mmCIF file of C-alpha atoms and ligand atoms in Angstrom:
data_model
loop_
_atom_site.group_PDB
_atom_site.id
_atom_site.type_symbol
_atom_site.label_atom_id
_atom_site.label_comp_id
_atom_site.label_asym_id
_atom_site.label_seq_id
_atom_site.Cartn_x
_atom_site.Cartn_y
_atom_site.Cartn_z
ATOM 1 C CA UNK A 1 7.625 4.896 -14.517
ATOM 2 C CA UNK A 2 10.320 7.312 -13.603
ATOM 3 C CA UNK A 3 11.557 7.634 -10.080
ATOM 4 C CA UNK A 4 13.648 10.625 -9.251
ATOM 5 C CA UNK A 5 14.745 10.838 -5.695
ATOM 6 C CA UNK A 6 16.656 13.863 -4.698
ATOM 7 C CA UNK A 7 17.314 14.909 -1.098
ATOM 8 C CA UNK A 8 14.409 17.387 -0.948
ATOM 9 C CA UNK A 9 11.971 14.836 -2.300
ATOM 10 C CA UNK A 10 13.115 12.248 0.223
ATOM 11 C CA UNK A 11 12.923 14.646 3.139
ATOM 12 C CA UNK A 12 9.351 15.499 2.152
ATOM 13 C CA UNK A 13 8.330 11.850 1.755
ATOM 14 C CA UNK A 14 9.923 10.970 5.091
ATOM 15 C CA UNK A 15 8.115 13.804 6.849
ATOM 16 C CA UNK A 16 4.770 12.792 5.346
ATOM 17 C CA UNK A 17 5.376 9.197 6.414
ATOM 18 C CA UNK A 18 6.321 10.258 9.939
ATOM 19 C CA UNK A 19 3.098 12.249 10.286
ATOM 20 C CA UNK A 20 0.939 9.444 8.887
ATOM 21 C CA UNK A 21 2.637 6.788 11.008
ATOM 22 C CA UNK A 22 1.591 8.656 14.161
ATOM 23 C CA UNK A 23 -2.033 8.010 13.214
ATOM 24 C CA UNK A 24 -1.854 4.263 12.734
ATOM 25 C CA UNK A 25 -1.380 1.029 14.670
ATOM 26 C CA UNK A 26 -0.263 -1.039 11.705
ATOM 27 C CA UNK A 27 1.955 -0.474 8.671
ATOM 28 C CA UNK A 28 1.241 -2.713 5.701
ATOM 29 C CA UNK A 29 4.596 -2.676 3.956
ATOM 30 C CA UNK A 30 4.325 -3.691 0.303
ATOM 31 C CA UNK A 31 7.253 -5.357 -1.429
ATOM 32 C CA UNK A 32 7.427 -6.684 -4.969
ATOM 33 C CA UNK A 33 7.487 -10.472 -4.682
ATOM 34 C CA UNK A 34 9.948 -10.699 -7.592
ATOM 35 C CA UNK A 35 12.509 -8.467 -5.841
ATOM 36 C CA UNK A 36 11.684 -8.327 -2.109
ATOM 37 C CA UNK A 37 15.172 -7.206 -1.163
ATOM 38 C CA UNK A 38 15.484 -4.373 -3.680
ATOM 39 C CA UNK A 39 11.930 -3.120 -3.164
ATOM 40 C CA UNK A 40 12.370 -2.835 0.593
ATOM 41 C CA UNK A 41 12.983 0.589 2.048
ATOM 42 C CA UNK A 42 16.037 0.583 4.288
ATOM 43 C CA UNK A 43 14.564 3.085 6.763
ATOM 44 C CA UNK A 44 11.267 1.337 7.348
ATOM 45 C CA UNK A 45 12.513 -0.451 10.473
ATOM 46 C CA UNK A 46 13.304 2.902 12.081
ATOM 47 C CA UNK A 47 10.227 4.695 10.709
ATOM 48 C CA UNK A 48 7.898 1.899 11.756
ATOM 49 C CA UNK A 49 9.301 1.028 15.148
ATOM 50 C CA UNK A 50 6.632 0.635 17.852
ATOM 51 C CA UNK A 51 4.047 -0.136 15.173
ATOM 52 C CA UNK A 52 2.641 -3.468 14.171
ATOM 53 C CA UNK A 53 3.948 -4.504 10.782
ATOM 54 C CA UNK A 54 2.677 -6.674 8.012
ATOM 55 C CA UNK A 55 4.691 -7.438 4.902
ATOM 56 C CA UNK A 56 2.767 -7.930 1.662
ATOM 57 C CA UNK A 57 4.639 -9.715 -1.123
ATOM 58 C CA UNK A 58 2.667 -8.202 -3.974
ATOM 59 C CA UNK A 59 2.567 -9.173 -7.648
ATOM 60 C CA UNK A 60 2.959 -12.752 -6.476
ATOM 61 C CA UNK A 61 1.130 -13.718 -9.681
ATOM 62 C CA UNK A 62 4.304 -12.736 -11.581
ATOM 63 C CA UNK A 63 6.799 -14.302 -9.169
ATOM 64 C CA UNK A 64 8.007 -17.881 -8.789
ATOM 65 C CA UNK A 65 5.633 -19.474 -6.232
ATOM 66 C CA UNK A 66 8.373 -21.597 -4.625
ATOM 67 C CA UNK A 67 10.625 -18.562 -4.156
ATOM 68 C CA UNK A 68 7.734 -16.499 -2.792
ATOM 69 C CA UNK A 69 7.038 -19.266 -0.269
ATOM 70 C CA UNK A 70 10.727 -19.159 0.732
ATOM 71 C CA UNK A 71 10.469 -15.392 1.261
ATOM 72 C CA UNK A 72 7.357 -15.849 3.393
ATOM 73 C CA UNK A 73 9.253 -18.300 5.611
ATOM 74 C CA UNK A 74 12.244 -15.960 5.695
ATOM 75 C CA UNK A 75 10.249 -12.947 6.891
ATOM 76 C CA UNK A 76 8.155 -15.031 9.292
ATOM 77 C CA UNK A 77 11.378 -16.324 10.868
ATOM 78 C CA UNK A 78 12.193 -12.665 11.601
ATOM 79 C CA UNK A 79 8.897 -12.378 13.456
ATOM 80 C CA UNK A 80 6.958 -10.598 10.711
ATOM 81 C CA UNK A 81 3.441 -11.263 9.528
ATOM 82 C CA UNK A 82 3.448 -11.916 5.798
ATOM 83 C CA UNK A 83 0.901 -12.212 3.001
ATOM 84 C CA UNK A 84 1.662 -12.994 -0.637
ATOM 85 C CA UNK A 85 -0.944 -11.795 -3.119
ATOM 86 C CA UNK A 86 -2.084 -10.140 -6.307
ATOM 87 C CA UNK A 87 -3.396 -6.781 -5.165
ATOM 88 C CA UNK A 88 -5.737 -6.575 -8.153
ATOM 89 C CA UNK A 89 -7.739 -9.536 -6.889
ATOM 90 C CA UNK A 90 -10.511 -8.528 -4.528
ATOM 91 C CA UNK A 91 -11.129 -12.159 -3.600
ATOM 92 C CA UNK A 92 -7.795 -12.210 -1.773
ATOM 93 C CA UNK A 93 -8.713 -9.328 0.522
ATOM 94 C CA UNK A 94 -10.680 -11.248 3.216
ATOM 95 C CA UNK A 95 -7.607 -13.421 3.866
ATOM 96 C CA UNK A 96 -5.456 -10.295 4.043
ATOM 97 C CA UNK A 97 -7.819 -8.715 6.554
ATOM 98 C CA UNK A 98 -7.552 -11.856 8.648
ATOM 99 C CA UNK A 99 -3.758 -11.480 8.659
ATOM 100 C CA UNK A 100 -4.196 -7.799 9.604
ATOM 101 C CA UNK A 101 -6.170 -8.906 12.644
ATOM 102 C CA UNK A 102 -3.521 -11.471 13.545
ATOM 103 C CA UNK A 103 -0.759 -8.881 13.205
ATOM 104 C CA UNK A 104 -2.656 -6.585 15.587
ATOM 105 C CA UNK A 105 -3.916 -9.236 17.972
ATOM 106 C CA UNK A 106 -1.846 -7.804 20.829
ATOM 107 C CA UNK A 107 -3.561 -4.422 20.486
ATOM 108 C CA UNK A 108 -7.028 -5.939 20.088
ATOM 109 C CA UNK A 109 -6.523 -7.995 23.248
ATOM 110 C CA UNK A 110 -5.035 -5.069 25.160
ATOM 111 C CA UNK A 111 -8.071 -2.968 24.299
ATOM 112 C CA UNK A 112 -10.378 -5.774 25.387
ATOM 113 C CA UNK A 113 -8.597 -6.132 28.738
ATOM 114 C CA UNK A 114 -9.002 -2.417 29.316
ATOM 115 C CA UNK A 115 -12.678 -2.609 28.498
ATOM 116 C CA UNK A 116 -12.268 -0.659 25.260
ATOM 117 C CA UNK A 117 -14.672 -2.201 22.812
ATOM 118 C CA UNK A 118 -15.166 -1.494 19.143
ATOM 119 C CA UNK A 119 -12.076 0.612 18.583
ATOM 120 C CA UNK A 120 -10.880 -0.362 15.119
ATOM 121 C CA UNK A 121 -7.295 -1.059 14.187
ATOM 122 C CA UNK A 122 -5.918 1.758 12.052
ATOM 123 C CA UNK A 123 -3.658 0.769 9.197
ATOM 124 C CA UNK A 124 -1.729 2.370 6.385
ATOM 125 C CA UNK A 125 -0.210 1.010 3.197
ATOM 126 C CA UNK A 126 3.398 1.947 2.446
ATOM 127 C CA UNK A 127 5.973 1.113 -0.190
ATOM 128 C CA UNK A 128 8.227 2.387 -2.937
ATOM 129 C CA UNK A 129 6.638 3.684 -6.175
ATOM 130 C CA UNK A 130 4.889 1.169 -8.430
ATOM 131 C CA UNK A 131 4.718 -1.760 -5.996
ATOM 132 C CA UNK A 132 0.918 -1.633 -6.017
ATOM 133 C CA UNK A 133 -0.047 0.593 -3.088
ATOM 134 C CA UNK A 134 -2.994 2.294 -4.815
ATOM 135 C CA UNK A 135 -4.152 -0.988 -6.294
ATOM 136 C CA UNK A 136 -4.193 -2.593 -2.855
ATOM 137 C CA UNK A 137 -6.059 0.317 -1.285
ATOM 138 C CA UNK A 138 -8.659 0.152 -4.065
ATOM 139 C CA UNK A 139 -9.089 -3.586 -3.707
ATOM 140 C CA UNK A 140 -9.384 -3.345 0.055
ATOM 141 C CA UNK A 141 -11.793 -0.431 -0.137
ATOM 142 C CA UNK A 142 -14.004 -2.054 -2.763
ATOM 143 C CA UNK A 143 -17.119 -0.143 -3.694
ATOM 144 C CA UNK A 144 -19.321 -0.633 -0.714
ATOM 145 C CA UNK A 145 -17.198 0.847 2.038
ATOM 146 C CA UNK A 146 -17.877 4.284 3.333
ATOM 147 C CA UNK A 147 -15.162 6.857 3.418
ATOM 148 C CA UNK A 148 -15.165 8.642 6.729
ATOM 149 C CA UNK A 149 -14.065 12.192 7.234
ATOM 150 C CA UNK A 150 -13.985 12.724 3.494
ATOM 151 C CA UNK A 151 -15.265 16.264 3.570
ATOM 152 C CA UNK A 152 -13.807 19.520 2.335
ATOM 153 C CA UNK A 153 -11.526 21.033 4.902
ATOM 154 C CA UNK A 154 -10.730 17.765 6.583
ATOM 155 C CA UNK A 155 -6.999 17.254 6.587
ATOM 156 C CA UNK A 156 -5.268 14.565 4.590
ATOM 157 C CA UNK A 157 -4.548 12.557 7.690
ATOM 158 C CA UNK A 158 -8.248 12.299 8.433
ATOM 159 C CA UNK A 159 -9.204 10.331 5.323
ATOM 160 C CA UNK A 160 -10.146 6.953 6.658
ATOM 161 C CA UNK A 161 -11.791 4.084 4.896
ATOM 162 C CA UNK A 162 -13.704 1.751 7.169
ATOM 163 C CA UNK A 163 -13.017 -1.734 5.837
ATOM 164 C CA UNK A 164 -15.102 -3.535 8.447
ATOM 165 C CA UNK A 165 -15.941 -3.160 12.117
ATOM 166 C CA UNK A 166 -12.374 -3.927 13.098
ATOM 167 C CA UNK A 167 -10.143 -2.175 10.564
ATOM 168 C CA UNK A 168 -9.827 1.351 9.231
ATOM 169 C CA UNK A 169 -7.396 2.219 6.455
ATOM 170 C CA UNK A 170 -5.724 5.525 5.764
ATOM 171 C CA UNK A 171 -6.669 6.216 2.175
ATOM 172 C CA UNK A 172 -3.325 7.824 1.305
ATOM 173 C CA UNK A 173 -0.412 5.475 0.773
ATOM 174 C CA UNK A 174 2.955 6.191 2.358
ATOM 175 C CA UNK A 175 5.568 6.641 -0.325
ATOM 176 C CA UNK A 176 8.953 5.222 0.511
ATOM 177 C CA UNK A 177 12.219 5.376 -1.379
ATOM 178 C CA UNK A 178 14.372 2.512 -2.563
ATOM 179 C CA UNK A 179 17.851 1.742 -1.324
ATOM 180 C CA UNK A 180 20.468 3.902 -2.954
ATOM 181 C CA UNK A 181 24.082 3.221 -3.674
ATOM 182 C CA UNK A 182 23.676 -0.471 -4.442
ATOM 183 C CA UNK A 183 23.815 -0.873 -8.231
ATOM 184 C CA UNK A 184 22.045 -4.223 -8.084
ATOM 185 C CA UNK A 185 19.025 -2.605 -6.462
ATOM 186 C CA UNK A 186 18.825 -0.117 -9.344
ATOM 187 C CA UNK A 187 19.159 -2.869 -11.934
ATOM 188 C CA UNK A 188 16.534 -5.091 -10.365
ATOM 189 C CA UNK A 189 14.051 -2.248 -9.981
ATOM 190 C CA UNK A 190 14.678 -1.304 -13.607
ATOM 191 C CA UNK A 191 14.244 -4.929 -14.678
ATOM 192 C CA UNK A 192 10.759 -5.102 -13.152
ATOM 193 C CA UNK A 193 9.936 -1.726 -14.705
ATOM 194 C CA UNK A 194 9.878 0.405 -11.588
ATOM 195 C CA UNK A 195 12.465 2.885 -12.785
ATOM 196 C CA UNK A 196 12.748 4.288 -16.240
ATOM 197 C CA UNK A 197 14.918 2.136 -18.486
ATOM 198 C CA UNK A 198 16.558 5.154 -20.026
ATOM 199 C CA UNK A 199 18.450 5.751 -16.798
ATOM 200 C CA UNK A 200 20.292 2.498 -17.449
ATOM 201 C CA UNK A 201 21.624 0.791 -20.522
ATOM 202 C CA UNK A 202 18.694 -1.327 -21.673
ATOM 203 C CA UNK A 203 20.878 -3.884 -23.410
ATOM 204 C CA UNK A 204 22.983 -4.316 -20.287
ATOM 205 C CA UNK A 205 19.820 -4.740 -18.259
ATOM 206 C CA UNK A 206 18.464 -7.331 -20.692
ATOM 207 C CA UNK A 207 21.792 -9.171 -20.525
ATOM 208 C CA UNK A 208 21.497 -9.321 -16.745
ATOM 209 C CA UNK A 209 17.925 -10.620 -16.955
ATOM 210 C CA UNK A 210 19.140 -13.228 -19.445
ATOM 211 C CA UNK A 211 21.897 -14.271 -17.065
ATOM 212 C CA UNK A 212 19.419 -14.682 -14.202
ATOM 213 C CA UNK A 213 17.011 -16.581 -16.429
ATOM 214 C CA UNK A 214 19.743 -18.876 -17.615
ATOM 215 C CA UNK A 215 20.807 -19.567 -14.056
ATOM 216 C CA UNK A 216 17.387 -20.142 -12.488
ATOM 217 C CA UNK A 217 14.834 -20.611 -15.269
ATOM 218 C CA UNK A 218 16.632 -22.208 -18.226
ATOM 219 C CA UNK A 219 13.520 -24.089 -19.327
ATOM 220 C CA UNK A 220 11.271 -21.022 -19.389
ATOM 221 C CA UNK A 221 13.927 -19.181 -21.365
ATOM 222 C CA UNK A 222 14.432 -22.009 -23.852
ATOM 223 C CA UNK A 223 10.695 -22.391 -24.329
ATOM 224 C CA UNK A 224 10.471 -18.847 -25.652
ATOM 225 C CA UNK A 225 13.949 -18.311 -27.055
ATOM 226 C CA UNK A 226 15.480 -21.672 -27.985
ATOM 227 C CA UNK A 227 19.249 -22.227 -28.288
ATOM 228 C CA UNK A 228 20.390 -18.799 -27.210
ATOM 229 C CA UNK A 229 24.140 -18.227 -27.147
ATOM 230 C CA UNK A 230 25.778 -17.816 -23.728
ATOM 231 C CA UNK A 231 26.957 -14.246 -24.121
ATOM 232 C CA UNK A 232 24.452 -11.425 -23.654
ATOM 233 C CA UNK A 233 25.236 -9.432 -26.822
ATOM 234 C CA UNK A 234 25.116 -12.521 -29.044
ATOM 235 C CA UNK A 235 21.925 -13.694 -27.382
ATOM 236 C CA UNK A 236 20.323 -10.307 -28.086
ATOM 237 C CA UNK A 237 21.416 -10.552 -31.715
ATOM 238 C CA UNK A 238 19.660 -13.876 -31.980
ATOM 239 C CA UNK A 239 16.505 -12.594 -30.279
ATOM 240 C CA UNK A 240 16.516 -9.668 -32.739
ATOM 241 C CA UNK A 241 16.778 -12.029 -35.679
ATOM 242 C CA UNK A 242 14.112 -14.409 -34.433
ATOM 243 C CA UNK A 243 11.727 -11.526 -33.762
ATOM 244 C CA UNK A 244 12.494 -9.763 -37.031
ATOM 245 C CA UNK A 245 13.881 -6.730 -35.226
ATOM 246 C CA UNK A 246 16.195 -5.231 -37.830
ATOM 247 C CA UNK A 247 17.635 -1.794 -38.329
ATOM 248 C CA UNK A 248 17.368 0.154 -41.589
ATOM 249 C CA UNK A 249 20.560 -1.337 -43.003
ATOM 250 C CA UNK A 250 19.312 -4.841 -42.244
ATOM 251 C CA UNK A 251 21.447 -5.519 -39.179
ATOM 252 C CA UNK A 252 19.828 -6.939 -36.008
ATOM 253 C CA UNK A 253 18.329 -4.298 -33.716
ATOM 254 C CA UNK A 254 19.636 -5.440 -30.330
ATOM 255 C CA UNK A 255 18.129 -2.429 -28.576
ATOM 256 C CA UNK A 256 14.700 -3.541 -29.732
ATOM 257 C CA UNK A 257 15.518 -7.144 -28.787
ATOM 258 C CA UNK A 258 16.356 -5.947 -25.266
ATOM 259 C CA UNK A 259 13.020 -4.121 -25.083
ATOM 260 C CA UNK A 260 11.166 -7.255 -26.269
ATOM 261 C CA UNK A 261 12.882 -9.441 -23.678
ATOM 262 C CA UNK A 262 12.217 -6.977 -20.860
ATOM 263 C CA UNK A 263 8.562 -6.584 -21.851
ATOM 264 C CA UNK A 264 8.064 -10.356 -21.961
ATOM 265 C CA UNK A 265 9.707 -10.730 -18.570
ATOM 266 C CA UNK A 266 7.702 -7.902 -16.956
ATOM 267 C CA UNK A 267 4.357 -9.062 -18.263
ATOM 268 C CA UNK A 268 4.910 -12.649 -17.159
ATOM 269 C CA UNK A 269 5.051 -14.062 -20.703
ATOM 270 C CA UNK A 270 8.389 -15.684 -19.868
ATOM 271 C CA UNK A 271 6.843 -17.366 -16.869
ATOM 272 C CA UNK A 272 6.627 -16.642 -13.153
ATOM 273 C CA UNK A 273 10.080 -15.402 -12.349
ATOM 274 C CA UNK A 274 11.774 -14.155 -9.190
ATOM 275 C CA UNK A 275 15.002 -12.221 -9.454
ATOM 276 C CA UNK A 276 15.921 -12.412 -5.769
ATOM 277 C CA UNK A 277 16.021 -15.284 -3.292
ATOM 278 C CA UNK A 278 16.370 -15.123 0.481
ATOM 279 C CA UNK A 279 19.467 -17.328 0.601
ATOM 280 C CA UNK A 280 21.409 -14.994 -1.703
ATOM 281 C CA UNK A 281 21.394 -12.081 0.711
HETATM 282 P P1 G4P B 1 1.763 2.436 -6.517
HETATM 283 O O1 G4P B 1 0.490 3.031 -6.004
HETATM 284 O O2 G4P B 1 2.521 1.700 -5.461
HETATM 285 O O3 G4P B 1 2.647 3.406 -7.234
HETATM 286 O O4 G4P B 1 1.393 1.293 -7.600
HETATM 287 P P2 G4P B 1 0.020 1.056 -8.399
HETATM 288 O O5 G4P B 1 -1.041 0.586 -7.487
HETATM 289 O O6 G4P B 1 -0.243 2.243 -9.227
HETATM 290 O O7 G4P B 1 0.438 -0.174 -9.336
HETATM 291 C C1 G4P B 1 1.459 -0.082 -10.310
HETATM 292 C C2 G4P B 1 1.193 -1.067 -11.432
HETATM 293 O O8 G4P B 1 1.260 -2.404 -10.938
HETATM 294 C C3 G4P B 1 -0.188 -0.953 -12.070
HETATM 295 O O9 G4P B 1 -0.048 -1.310 -13.428
HETATM 296 C C4 G4P B 1 -0.982 -2.037 -11.364
HETATM 297 O O10 G4P B 1 -2.087 -2.511 -12.114
HETATM 298 C C5 G4P B 1 0.060 -3.105 -11.253
HETATM 299 N N1 G4P B 1 -0.199 -4.047 -10.141
HETATM 300 C C6 G4P B 1 -0.466 -3.755 -8.860
HETATM 301 N N2 G4P B 1 -0.577 -4.861 -8.123
HETATM 302 C C7 G4P B 1 -0.367 -5.908 -8.960
HETATM 303 C C8 G4P B 1 -0.317 -7.330 -8.779
HETATM 304 O O11 G4P B 1 -0.474 -7.879 -7.672
HETATM 305 N N3 G4P B 1 -0.036 -8.064 -9.890
HETATM 306 C C9 G4P B 1 0.190 -7.515 -11.118
HETATM 307 N N4 G4P B 1 0.445 -8.329 -12.136
HETATM 308 N N5 G4P B 1 0.147 -6.178 -11.304
HETATM 309 C C10 G4P B 1 -0.118 -5.393 -10.250
HETATM 310 P P3 G4P B 1 0.066 -0.245 -14.566
HETATM 311 O O12 G4P B 1 0.624 -0.938 -15.737
HETATM 312 O O13 G4P B 1 0.731 0.992 -14.085
HETATM 313 O O14 G4P B 1 -1.385 0.141 -14.836
HETATM 314 P P4 G4P B 1 -2.541 -0.784 -15.415
HETATM 315 O O15 G4P B 1 -1.897 -1.737 -16.365
HETATM 316 O O16 G4P B 1 -3.148 -1.506 -14.252
HETATM 317 O O17 G4P B 1 -3.431 0.178 -16.036
#
């Protein structure tokens, strides 16, 4: 997926978010569990102030469970409500809805004290492109729920999905933008496949993934690519040879080797891997 953020695009996304935020009590902020730091929008604290917040560490099925648990503790220590999940799995949604209620308990109790009964919590899903916003909305909405206000002429902001008696979800996700200016953020988002590889040098990117794998997951790496040389370029040569990736003249196709490595990392074939850890920040 390609992400092109230019000032006009960002201004528009920010405005849309600001309008949508006015309608909700809770923002469900989705991060990618493999890169929680790089997939976090730097302006969300400001945009979401005065709202209840819940952080979802999504794609947890692809991330290292121990590191995801460390991130949960890290965000909880900052006072956030956190849920780690695979947004494609409907079975995980009841637990998420329970956390939604916990995150909004203050509002639910305030309403009760004021004698307001049956007013549902209103929530929206927000995150940078490709983190799984639409997938989560679909899983939460399921098939059986009724869409309310889904009639011609009703404005975008009025599309609500009633998830149960207590929670309504805005059916349009809030699109946020990644952090700019930090090259590591760009590399990590490219590594997980959230920005188009062509923007960056794919072999350089693969070398960085190899470095991280060697540092934190040497056994997973060795299981798939045994006895790789230390240096990135040489390692890619060897991957090319072992995977029969050769150019016309017979020399190893390191570009193809980089693509193979990145694909195997992204799809989880190399194992459950996290590229960022809380203690490294
Ligand atoms: P977005 O709205 O935030 O842009 O993201 P979207 O839901 O479109 O999800 C982007 C991709 O991530 C999709 O894959 C989706 O299936 C996948 N995805 C979402 N949540 C999870 C998760 O928890 N775990 C895993 N492993 N994948 C997840 P895609 O390749 O674009 O499409 P497809 O393969 O599903 O057809």
